[in-house]
Tab-separated table of C-alpha atoms in Angstrom:
chain	number	residue	atom	x	y	z
P	22	MET	CA	-6.122	11.369	-29.595
P	23	SER	CA	-7.843	8.802	-31.727
P	24	GLU	CA	-10.643	6.986	-30.072
P	25	GLY	CA	-9.142	3.497	-30.841
P	26	THR	CA	-5.710	4.405	-29.286
P	27	TRP	CA	-7.287	6.000	-26.313
P	28	GLU	CA	-9.493	2.878	-25.702
P	29	LYS	CA	-6.438	0.590	-25.931
P	30	LEU	CA	-4.538	2.732	-23.411
P	31	SER	CA	-7.525	2.868	-21.076
P	32	GLN	CA	-7.741	-0.975	-21.076
P	33	VAL	CA	-3.968	-1.378	-20.387
P	34	ALA	CA	-3.857	1.358	-17.655
P	35	VAL	CA	-4.407	-0.279	-14.199
P	36	GLN	CA	-7.439	1.591	-12.705
P	37	GLY	CA	-6.890	-0.099	-9.377
P	38	ALA	CA	-3.434	1.415	-9.065
P	39	GLU	CA	-4.915	4.951	-8.698
P	40	TYR	CA	-4.753	6.280	-5.208
P	41	ASP	CA	-8.559	6.724	-4.910
P	42	SER	CA	-9.582	3.531	-6.793
P	43	GLY	CA	-12.554	1.667	-5.447
P	44	GLU	CA	-10.458	-1.470	-5.479
P	45	ARG	CA	-8.387	-0.040	-2.539
P	46	ARG	CA	-11.359	0.806	-0.276
P	47	PRO	CA	-11.341	1.410	2.584
P	48	HIS	CA	-8.669	4.006	1.716
P	49	PRO	CA	-6.012	4.455	4.411
P	50	LYS	CA	-5.776	8.102	5.273
P	51	CYS	CA	-4.046	10.144	8.043
P	52	LEU	CA	-6.651	11.267	10.569
P	53	GLU	CA	-6.726	15.050	10.788
P	54	GLY	CA	-4.444	16.271	13.486
P	55	THR	CA	-1.996	13.288	13.079
P	56	ARG	CA	1.311	13.112	11.267
P	57	VAL	CA	1.250	16.934	11.047
P	58	VAL	CA	5.073	17.538	11.188
P	59	LEU	CA	5.779	14.714	8.705
P	60	LEU	CA	3.061	15.802	6.246
P	61	ASN	CA	4.061	19.439	6.490
P	62	TYR	CA	7.636	18.525	5.704
P	63	ILE	CA	6.572	16.463	2.655
P	64	TYR	CA	4.315	19.306	1.441
P	65	GLY	CA	7.287	21.737	1.856
P	66	LEU	CA	9.418	19.477	-0.338
P	67	LEU	CA	6.691	19.156	-2.969
P	68	ASP	CA	6.273	22.859	-3.138
P	69	THR	CA	9.895	23.604	-3.721
P	70	LYS	CA	10.347	24.677	-7.300
P	71	LYS	CA	13.642	26.531	-7.381
P	72	GLU	CA	15.596	23.396	-6.692
P	73	LYS	CA	15.967	20.309	-9.017
P	74	SER	CA	13.361	17.582	-9.325
P	75	ARG	CA	13.402	15.118	-6.337
P	76	LEU	CA	12.772	11.546	-5.388
P	77	ILE	CA	11.342	11.669	-1.878
P	78	TRP	CA	11.722	8.194	-0.326
P	79	LEU	CA	9.556	7.517	2.609
P	80	HIS	CA	10.366	4.113	4.187
P	81	GLY	CA	9.759	2.077	7.308
P	82	THR	CA	8.682	-1.266	8.627
P	83	ALA	CA	5.291	-2.845	7.959
P	84	GLY	CA	2.301	-1.146	9.535
P	85	VAL	CA	3.752	2.308	10.299
P	86	GLY	CA	1.278	4.071	7.971
P	87	LYS	CA	3.168	4.649	4.732
P	88	SER	CA	0.188	4.054	2.507
P	89	ALA	CA	-1.906	6.371	4.641
P	90	VAL	CA	0.735	9.100	4.203
P	91	ALA	CA	0.808	8.431	0.427
P	92	PHE	CA	-2.900	8.598	0.147
P	93	THR	CA	-3.115	11.830	2.108
P	94	VAL	CA	-0.386	13.470	0.083
P	95	ALA	CA	-1.955	12.399	-3.225
P	96	GLU	CA	-5.347	13.661	-2.089
P	97	ARG	CA	-3.890	17.113	-1.209
P	98	MET	CA	-1.992	17.400	-4.475
P	99	ARG	CA	-5.188	16.353	-6.341
P	100	GLY	CA	-6.909	19.278	-4.647
P	101	LEU	CA	-4.309	21.887	-5.791
P	102	LYS	CA	-4.547	23.639	-9.221
P	103	MET	CA	-1.526	24.152	-11.394
P	104	THR	CA	-2.707	27.809	-11.852
P	105	GLU	CA	-5.619	29.897	-10.566
P	106	GLU	CA	-7.175	29.977	-14.014
P	107	THR	CA	-7.269	26.332	-14.745
P	108	LYS	CA	-10.296	24.107	-13.632
P	109	ARG	CA	-8.802	20.838	-14.687
P	110	GLU	CA	-5.052	20.632	-14.421
P	111	LYS	CA	-3.983	19.549	-10.929
P	112	ARG	CA	-0.714	19.220	-9.131
P	113	LEU	CA	-1.176	15.478	-8.978
P	114	ALA	CA	0.151	14.152	-12.259
P	115	GLY	CA	-0.222	10.418	-11.479
P	116	THR	CA	-0.176	7.658	-8.945
P	117	PHE	CA	0.640	3.963	-8.822
P	118	PHE	CA	-0.073	1.983	-5.680
P	119	PHE	CA	1.624	-1.444	-5.982
P	120	SER	CA	-0.010	-4.451	-4.384
P	121	ARG	CA	0.951	-8.134	-4.318
P	122	LYS	CA	-2.760	-8.958	-4.130
P	123	TYR	CA	-3.414	-8.015	-7.716
P	124	THR	CA	-1.621	-9.378	-10.843
P	125	LYS	CA	-1.332	-6.044	-12.624
P	126	ARG	CA	-0.230	-4.086	-9.569
P	127	ARG	CA	2.673	-6.232	-8.603
P	128	THR	CA	4.663	-5.672	-11.801
P	129	THR	CA	6.330	-2.708	-13.557
P	130	GLY	CA	4.867	-3.851	-16.896
P	131	TYR	CA	1.818	-1.524	-16.689
P	132	PHE	CA	3.516	1.240	-14.655
P	133	PHE	CA	4.281	3.776	-17.372
P	134	ALA	CA	1.077	3.110	-19.336
P	135	THR	CA	-0.968	3.750	-16.196
P	136	LEU	CA	0.926	7.007	-15.474
P	137	ALA	CA	0.646	8.145	-19.208
P	138	TYR	CA	-3.118	7.556	-19.009
P	139	GLN	CA	-3.538	9.625	-15.834
P	140	LEU	CA	-1.207	12.354	-17.174
P	141	ALA	CA	-3.208	12.634	-20.437
P	142	ILE	CA	-6.476	12.936	-18.473
P	143	ASN	CA	-5.049	15.777	-16.255
P	144	PHE	CA	-3.223	17.491	-19.170
P	145	PRO	CA	-5.354	16.906	-22.352
P	146	SER	CA	-2.670	18.704	-24.432
P	147	VAL	CA	-0.336	15.703	-24.155
P	148	LYS	CA	-2.899	13.238	-25.600
P	149	THR	CA	-1.620	13.848	-29.067
P	150	HIS	CA	1.934	12.913	-28.188
P	151	VAL	CA	0.830	9.809	-26.307
P	152	ASP	CA	-1.399	8.863	-29.259
P	153	LYS	CA	1.452	9.240	-31.775
P	154	ALA	CA	3.805	7.110	-29.582
P	155	ILE	CA	1.307	4.277	-29.344
P	156	ARG	CA	0.402	4.357	-33.056
P	157	ASP	CA	4.107	4.390	-34.020
P	158	ASN	CA	4.787	1.473	-31.657
P	159	PRO	CA	1.714	-0.435	-30.503
P	160	ALA	CA	3.967	-2.898	-28.613
P	161	LEU	CA	4.594	-0.144	-25.982
P	162	LEU	CA	1.377	-1.253	-24.324
P	163	HIS	CA	2.548	-4.831	-23.911
P	164	PRO	CA	3.703	-5.449	-20.300
P	165	ASP	CA	6.798	-7.334	-21.527
P	166	LYS	CA	8.059	-4.348	-23.573
P	167	ALA	CA	11.366	-2.951	-22.431
P	168	LEU	CA	10.682	-0.629	-19.521
P	169	ARG	CA	13.195	1.892	-20.838
P	170	ASP	CA	11.207	2.127	-24.117
P	171	GLN	CA	7.920	2.565	-22.254
P	172	MET	CA	9.398	5.290	-20.103
P	173	GLU	CA	10.799	7.306	-22.966
P	174	ALA	CA	7.589	7.172	-25.115
P	175	LEU	CA	4.863	7.164	-22.502
P	176	PHE	CA	6.460	9.270	-19.712
P	177	LEU	CA	9.347	11.394	-20.782
P	178	GLN	CA	8.028	12.550	-24.178
P	179	PRO	CA	4.623	13.695	-22.839
P	180	LEU	CA	6.220	15.485	-19.878
P	181	ARG	CA	8.676	17.287	-22.144
P	182	GLN	CA	5.701	18.847	-23.956
P	183	LEU	CA	4.694	20.551	-20.593
P	184	LYS	CA	7.973	22.229	-19.729
P	185	PHE	CA	7.270	25.565	-21.388
P	186	ARG	CA	3.653	25.749	-20.331
P	187	LEU	CA	4.425	24.857	-16.629
P	188	GLN	CA	7.600	26.899	-16.167
P	189	GLU	CA	5.824	29.445	-13.862
P	190	CYS	CA	3.804	26.808	-12.146
P	191	PRO	CA	4.441	24.771	-8.963
P	192	PRO	CA	6.029	21.360	-9.447
P	193	LEU	CA	4.249	18.319	-10.679
P	194	THR	CA	3.763	15.408	-8.201
P	195	PHE	CA	3.730	11.732	-8.769
P	196	VAL	CA	3.062	9.284	-5.906
P	197	VAL	CA	4.304	5.650	-5.989
P	198	ASP	CA	3.275	3.517	-3.046
P	199	ALA	CA	4.480	0.252	-1.677
P	200	LEU	CA	7.366	-0.236	-4.134
P	201	ASP	CA	8.444	-3.344	-2.266
P	202	GLU	CA	5.151	-5.078	-3.311
P	203	CYS	CA	6.396	-5.142	-6.912
P	204	THR	CA	7.158	-8.965	-6.944
P	205	PRO	CA	6.672	-11.808	-9.357
P	206	GLU	CA	4.120	-13.580	-7.153
P	207	SER	CA	3.321	-14.188	-3.448
P	208	PHE	CA	5.540	-17.245	-2.801
P	209	ASP	CA	5.889	-19.310	0.341
P	210	GLN	CA	9.048	-17.968	2.021
P	211	SER	CA	10.174	-21.501	2.833
P	212	THR	CA	10.247	-22.373	-0.890
P	213	PHE	CA	10.960	-18.958	-2.391
P	214	ASP	CA	13.417	-19.464	-5.136
P	215	SER	CA	16.317	-17.099	-5.404
P	216	LEU	CA	15.741	-16.868	-9.092
P	217	TYR	CA	12.349	-15.010	-8.353
P	218	GLU	CA	13.955	-12.922	-5.661
P	219	ASP	CA	16.667	-11.813	-8.055
P	220	LYS	CA	14.105	-11.059	-10.763
P	221	SER	CA	12.056	-8.972	-8.372
P	222	GLU	CA	15.053	-7.020	-7.119
P	223	SER	CA	16.411	-6.326	-10.591
P	224	GLU	CA	12.961	-5.131	-11.710
P	225	LEU	CA	12.785	-2.638	-8.840
P	226	ALA	CA	16.344	-1.488	-9.318
P	227	GLU	CA	15.537	-0.801	-12.949
P	228	LEU	CA	12.410	1.155	-12.202
P	229	ILE	CA	14.128	3.337	-9.567
P	230	SER	CA	17.115	3.969	-11.884
P	231	LEU	CA	14.893	4.840	-14.766
P	232	LEU	CA	12.865	7.299	-12.625
P	233	ALA	CA	16.089	8.961	-11.529
P	234	GLN	CA	17.170	9.118	-15.163
P	235	ALA	CA	13.935	10.783	-16.084
P	236	LEU	CA	14.267	13.371	-13.262
P	237	HIS	CA	17.796	14.245	-14.478
P	238	ASP	CA	16.304	15.245	-17.858
P	239	PRO	CA	16.740	19.022	-18.258
P	240	ASP	CA	13.741	19.254	-20.674
P	241	LEU	CA	11.266	18.164	-17.984
P	242	PRO	CA	9.252	20.589	-15.879
P	243	VAL	CA	10.296	20.442	-12.177
P	244	THR	CA	8.732	17.137	-11.077
P	245	HIS	CA	8.755	15.439	-7.651
P	246	ILE	CA	8.063	11.771	-7.094
P	247	LEU	CA	7.080	10.537	-3.684
P	248	ILE	CA	8.012	6.763	-3.209
P	249	THR	CA	7.073	4.680	-0.248
P	250	SER	CA	8.486	1.217	0.567
P	251	ARG	CA	9.633	-0.914	3.327
P	252	SER	CA	13.312	-0.527	4.411
P	253	GLU	CA	14.602	-3.355	2.378
P	254	ALA	CA	18.358	-3.662	1.594
P	255	HIS	CA	18.143	-3.960	-2.107
P	256	ILE	CA	15.930	-0.841	-2.397
P	257	SER	CA	18.258	1.106	-0.052
P	258	GLU	CA	21.281	-0.022	-2.210
P	259	THR	CA	19.628	1.212	-5.422
P	260	MET	CA	18.801	4.525	-3.833
P	261	GLN	CA	22.516	4.870	-3.026
P	262	ASN	CA	23.614	4.344	-6.567
P	263	GLU	CA	25.703	7.248	-7.939
P	264	ASP	CA	23.016	8.335	-10.478
P	265	VAL	CA	20.131	8.169	-7.958
P	266	ARG	CA	21.522	9.324	-4.714
P	267	PRO	CA	21.827	13.162	-5.596
P	268	LEU	CA	18.027	13.249	-6.236
P	269	VAL	CA	16.957	11.391	-3.058
P	270	CYS	CA	15.406	13.007	-0.123
P	271	GLU	CA	15.114	10.255	2.496
P	272	ILE	CA	12.665	10.006	5.279
P	273	PRO	CA	13.259	9.189	8.109
P	274	VAL	CA	15.687	12.073	7.942
P	275	LYS	CA	17.084	14.630	10.390
P	276	ILE	CA	16.105	18.209	9.663
P	277	PHE	CA	17.931	21.106	11.260
P	278	GLY	CA	16.263	24.453	11.573
P	279	GLU	CA	17.001	27.491	13.573
P	280	GLY	CA	19.573	25.733	15.608
P	281	VAL	CA	17.237	23.039	16.830
P	282	ALA	CA	17.453	19.513	15.659
P	283	ALA	CA	14.126	17.807	15.050
P	284	THR	CA	13.623	14.369	13.678
P	285	ILE	CA	10.986	13.572	11.152
P	286	SER	CA	10.255	9.808	11.371
P	287	LEU	CA	7.509	7.402	10.543
P	288	ASP	CA	7.787	5.827	13.929
P	289	GLY	CA	9.158	8.573	16.203
P	290	ALA	CA	7.900	9.388	19.729
P	291	ASP	CA	5.239	11.711	18.339
P	292	VAL	CA	3.461	8.707	16.816
P	293	ASP	CA	2.322	7.535	20.289
P	294	GLU	CA	0.166	10.734	20.540
P	295	ASP	CA	-1.128	10.284	16.984
P	296	ILE	CA	-2.142	6.770	17.749
P	297	TYR	CA	-3.845	7.951	20.946
P	298	LEU	CA	-5.798	10.497	18.895
P	299	TYR	CA	-6.737	7.783	16.271
P	300	LEU	CA	-8.074	5.490	18.949
P	301	GLU	CA	-9.986	8.266	20.660
P	302	HIS	CA	-11.555	9.224	17.303
P	303	SER	CA	-12.367	5.577	16.540
P	304	PHE	CA	-14.098	4.997	19.840
P	305	ARG	CA	-16.168	8.204	19.454
P	306	LYS	CA	-17.340	6.964	16.063
P	307	LEU	CA	-18.260	3.578	17.743
P	308	GLN	CA	-20.213	5.346	20.520
P	309	SER	CA	-22.122	7.454	17.995
P	310	ARG	CA	-23.330	4.242	16.434
P	311	CYS	CA	-23.680	2.205	19.642
P	312	SER	CA	-24.865	4.699	22.304
P	313	ALA	CA	-24.672	1.939	25.065
P	314	PHE	CA	-20.918	1.668	24.640
P	315	PRO	CA	-19.018	3.661	27.273
P	316	GLN	CA	-15.953	5.521	26.331
P	317	PRO	CA	-12.733	3.862	27.493
P	318	THR	CA	-10.889	5.598	30.266
P	319	LYS	CA	-7.804	7.584	29.547
P	320	GLY	CA	-5.743	4.784	31.188
P	321	GLN	CA	-7.237	2.232	28.844
P	322	LEU	CA	-6.639	4.412	25.801
P	323	GLU	CA	-3.057	4.956	26.861
P	324	GLN	CA	-2.536	1.235	27.417
P	325	LEU	CA	-3.819	0.405	23.884
P	326	ALA	CA	-1.841	3.248	22.409
P	327	ILE	CA	1.426	2.188	23.961
P	328	ARG	CA	0.865	-1.450	23.135
P	329	ALA	CA	0.417	-0.505	19.543
P	330	GLY	CA	4.184	0.068	19.434
P	331	ARG	CA	4.002	3.095	17.106
P	332	ARG	CA	2.437	0.779	14.460
P	333	PHE	CA	-0.848	2.139	13.005
P	334	ILE	CA	-1.696	-1.317	11.706
P	335	VAL	CA	-1.767	-2.630	15.256
P	336	ALA	CA	-4.025	0.105	16.460
P	337	SER	CA	-6.233	-0.368	13.422
P	338	THR	CA	-6.426	-4.138	14.010
P	339	MET	CA	-7.291	-3.480	17.693
P	340	MET	CA	-10.233	-1.304	16.646
P	341	LYS	CA	-11.448	-3.807	13.985
P	342	PHE	CA	-11.386	-6.524	16.708
P	343	ILE	CA	-13.317	-4.458	19.176
P	344	ASP	CA	-15.770	-3.104	16.607
P	345	ASP	CA	-16.497	-6.106	14.412
P	346	ARG	CA	-20.298	-5.544	14.423
P	347	HIS	CA	-20.906	-9.137	15.344
P	348	ASN	CA	-20.000	-9.076	19.033
P	349	ASP	CA	-20.681	-6.800	21.979
P	350	PRO	CA	-17.870	-4.095	21.761
P	351	ARG	CA	-17.810	-3.813	25.524
P	352	ASP	CA	-16.797	-7.502	25.904
P	353	ARG	CA	-14.325	-7.144	22.904
P	354	LEU	CA	-12.692	-4.069	24.436
P	355	GLN	CA	-12.144	-5.953	27.714
P	356	LEU	CA	-10.805	-9.008	25.813
P	357	MET	CA	-8.446	-6.736	23.842
P	358	LEU	CA	-7.213	-5.121	27.018
P	359	GLU	CA	-6.424	-8.565	28.334
P	360	LEU	CA	-4.797	-9.683	25.206
P	361	THR	CA	-2.559	-6.618	24.845
P	362	SER	CA	-1.677	-6.609	28.618
P	363	GLU	CA	0.683	-9.449	27.808
P	364	LEU	CA	2.316	-7.601	24.921
P	365	LEU	CA	5.553	-5.462	25.373
P	366	PRO	CA	5.389	-1.975	24.139
P	367	GLY	CA	6.844	-1.967	20.589
P	368	THR	CA	5.980	-5.603	20.004
P	369	GLU	CA	5.715	-7.090	16.512
P	370	VAL	CA	2.311	-7.022	14.945
P	371	TYR	CA	2.646	-10.803	14.619
P	372	LYS	CA	2.161	-11.134	18.365
P	373	LEU	CA	-1.269	-9.437	18.079
P	374	TYR	CA	-2.169	-11.742	15.289
P	375	ASP	CA	-1.098	-14.649	17.627
P	376	ARG	CA	-3.565	-13.333	20.322
P	377	ILE	CA	-6.425	-12.916	17.867
P	378	LEU	CA	-5.928	-16.436	16.531
P	379	SER	CA	-5.993	-17.777	20.096
P	380	THR	CA	-9.527	-16.439	20.571
P	381	CYS	CA	-10.727	-18.541	17.661
P	382	ALA	CA	-12.698	-21.782	18.408
P	383	ASP	CA	-10.093	-23.727	16.365
P	384	PRO	CA	-6.820	-21.704	16.061
P	385	LYS	CA	-5.233	-24.303	13.856
P	386	ARG	CA	-8.025	-24.345	11.278
P	387	ALA	CA	-8.327	-20.533	11.420
P	388	TYR	CA	-4.621	-20.195	10.738
P	389	MET	CA	-4.919	-22.621	7.829
P	390	HIS	CA	-7.743	-20.774	6.158
P	391	LEU	CA	-6.095	-17.458	6.863
P	392	SER	CA	-2.945	-18.688	5.140
P	393	VAL	CA	-4.867	-19.876	2.156
P	394	VAL	CA	-6.557	-16.388	1.726
P	395	ALA	CA	-3.192	-14.716	1.908
P	396	ALA	CA	-1.611	-17.088	-0.585
P	397	LEU	CA	-4.181	-16.860	-3.292
P	398	VAL	CA	-2.945	-14.991	-6.287
P	399	ASP	CA	-6.481	-13.719	-7.019
P	400	PRO	CA	-8.876	-13.433	-4.063
P	401	LEU	CA	-11.912	-15.802	-3.919
P	402	PRO	CA	-15.219	-15.619	-2.164
P	403	VAL	CA	-15.837	-17.887	0.968
P	404	SER	CA	-17.866	-20.443	-1.033
P	405	GLN	CA	-15.232	-20.887	-3.660
P	406	ILE	CA	-12.500	-21.252	-1.043
P	407	SER	CA	-14.533	-23.986	0.641
P	408	LYS	CA	-15.169	-25.677	-2.733
P	409	LEU	CA	-11.476	-25.455	-3.653
P	410	LEU	CA	-10.262	-27.063	-0.397
P	411	GLY	CA	-12.902	-29.800	-0.585
P	412	PRO	CA	-15.034	-31.427	2.026
P	413	GLY	CA	-12.212	-32.041	4.466
P	414	GLU	CA	-9.951	-28.871	4.635
P	415	GLY	CA	-12.814	-26.758	3.324
P	416	LYS	CA	-15.074	-27.490	6.207
P	417	ASP	CA	-16.297	-24.529	8.259
P	418	VAL	CA	-14.365	-21.920	6.161
P	419	GLU	CA	-17.088	-19.341	6.732
P	420	THR	CA	-17.125	-19.861	10.555
P	421	ALA	CA	-13.304	-19.797	10.793
P	422	LEU	CA	-12.842	-16.624	8.648
P	423	ALA	CA	-15.759	-14.835	10.464
P	424	GLN	CA	-13.674	-15.009	13.656
P	425	LEU	CA	-10.813	-13.161	11.887
P	426	ARG	CA	-12.749	-10.077	10.715
P	427	SER	CA	-10.197	-7.830	12.407
P	428	ILE	CA	-7.501	-8.896	9.998
P	429	LEU	CA	-9.628	-9.972	7.021
P	430	ASP	CA	-12.207	-8.237	4.965
P	431	VAL	CA	-15.064	-10.779	4.900
P	432	PRO	CA	-17.902	-9.183	2.836
P	433	THR	CA	-21.477	-9.717	3.927
P	434	ASP	CA	-22.156	-10.538	0.278
P	435	SER	CA	-20.923	-14.099	-0.067
P	436	SER	CA	-20.236	-13.646	-3.810
P	437	LEU	CA	-17.526	-11.071	-3.090
P	438	PRO	CA	-13.872	-12.121	-2.506
P	439	VAL	CA	-12.240	-12.287	0.943
P	440	ASN	CA	-9.136	-10.112	1.251
P	441	ILE	CA	-6.467	-9.474	3.909
P	442	TYR	CA	-6.463	-5.954	5.288
P	443	HIS	CA	-2.683	-5.533	5.311
P	444	SER	CA	0.359	-7.056	3.668
P	445	SER	CA	1.729	-7.857	7.165
P	446	VAL	CA	-0.787	-10.620	7.296
P	447	ARG	CA	0.770	-12.336	4.334
P	448	ASP	CA	4.176	-11.884	5.855
P	449	TYR	CA	2.809	-13.415	9.092
P	450	VAL	CA	1.510	-16.651	7.455
P	451	SER	CA	4.478	-16.891	4.947
P	452	HIS	CA	6.370	-19.098	7.510
P	453	HIS	CA	5.238	-21.107	10.546
P	454	SER	CA	8.012	-19.639	12.737
P	455	ASN	CA	6.253	-16.229	12.630
P	456	CYS	CA	3.339	-17.677	14.702
P	457	SER	CA	3.938	-18.795	18.307
P	458	LEU	CA	0.908	-21.062	18.491
P	459	PRO	CA	2.185	-24.709	18.693
P	460	GLN	CA	-0.828	-26.074	16.859
P	461	VAL	CA	0.316	-24.495	13.480
P	462	GLN	CA	3.920	-25.560	13.420
P	463	PHE	CA	3.376	-28.765	11.319
P	464	LEU	CA	0.639	-27.662	9.035
P	465	THR	CA	1.098	-28.052	5.218
P	466	SER	CA	2.108	-24.835	3.494
P	467	PRO	CA	-0.796	-22.997	1.902
P	468	HIS	CA	0.795	-23.157	-1.519
P	469	SER	CA	1.158	-26.999	-1.237
P	470	LEU	CA	-2.473	-27.208	0.156
P	471	ILE	CA	-3.904	-25.165	-2.773
P	472	ALA	CA	-1.876	-27.094	-5.349
P	473	LEU	CA	-3.116	-30.458	-3.890
P	474	SER	CA	-6.647	-29.330	-3.568
P	475	SER	CA	-6.629	-28.052	-7.168
P	476	PHE	CA	-5.488	-31.461	-8.451
P	477	GLN	CA	-8.089	-33.205	-6.404
P	478	PHE	CA	-10.841	-30.768	-7.613
P	479	MET	CA	-9.803	-31.334	-11.276
P	480	ASN	CA	-9.893	-35.042	-10.815
């Protein structure tokens, strides 16, 4: 592959979309001993070669751990060789982790260029074909190029070159995470125009249909694609299309074996035990760093695990609240036990966010600053958020956000941007009705606030 073409491809490929990118730290990962049945089932599907290629669709509500499963699967496939002789070629052919937080990760425009780049690194023999495709049509690397053309030249043609070489090898694996986060921008739900919604849905439908079309190609090696997403109607409808449905293996799904029906699910009863193990492990790590911290009793662990409602994001947020490294974890544990004692088992993660906001010195200001962080197209450092909002609304930004470290990544280095930990935070502040605190009900929407502040700043 010519150096100039490879350089162009490397610049267009979205490095942050790779499963182990530094942009995605801390990487969500299934703790050893958790999600065992689910992971083993997925590994079994990915190892199946004698059948046709598959679209494995793992879906569920926010915070059930889809990205952790996607990362864990990708990491395992990255550790498996295509053959015993090879040192370079791995089962993991490519990954794309969508995210509304980053411009290039919330569109399909860079999807196939990113996979082509990863595929060529893993299988150097296809570099020549990728190089020729780009030299013949340089516009393939433009994000507005027709997705079908990008798929044919950057995905299908390189994979076809591998069919003969890989016919005795296990299947290739691609992992596509958070498909529902492929969206034009993060708009305020109260003003979200149906035009953008339609554009987003049609873009996703086209991508799913094209991936299905690719897997139907008889000239491809057996290839499995693991896709994760929320259980959204437009994605489900596309998965049920006539050309897609025969390829789809859906999870949650019932599996029957040896006469006994077992349910593989992201939020089944076995998740309670997994969350208990996660909390137990997290508290042990806390005690190893803070020897004065006493381990919670079994009853306290069970209370927290049950109140998590089979949502790993709730358990993770609980631990970040307790172990924020700026307060005594013993006091924070007692406070969390009090906060969650009012929650019903299986409650929405929004209720926990309500409780955390209620502990802030000024919940209204904390909510406003949280909503601004979640609404920003590109994350900003604390100092720039304060400067953008001006002397009035930008007052005490650092103090307010510091009280939200359990749901925000607030770096100690003030030059680094503040980020939300989970997309459910963005959903939470997308509409005032999601928050039960009366103080926030009449606040200006974050998008209006940012727009007004930007005009004032420019003036």
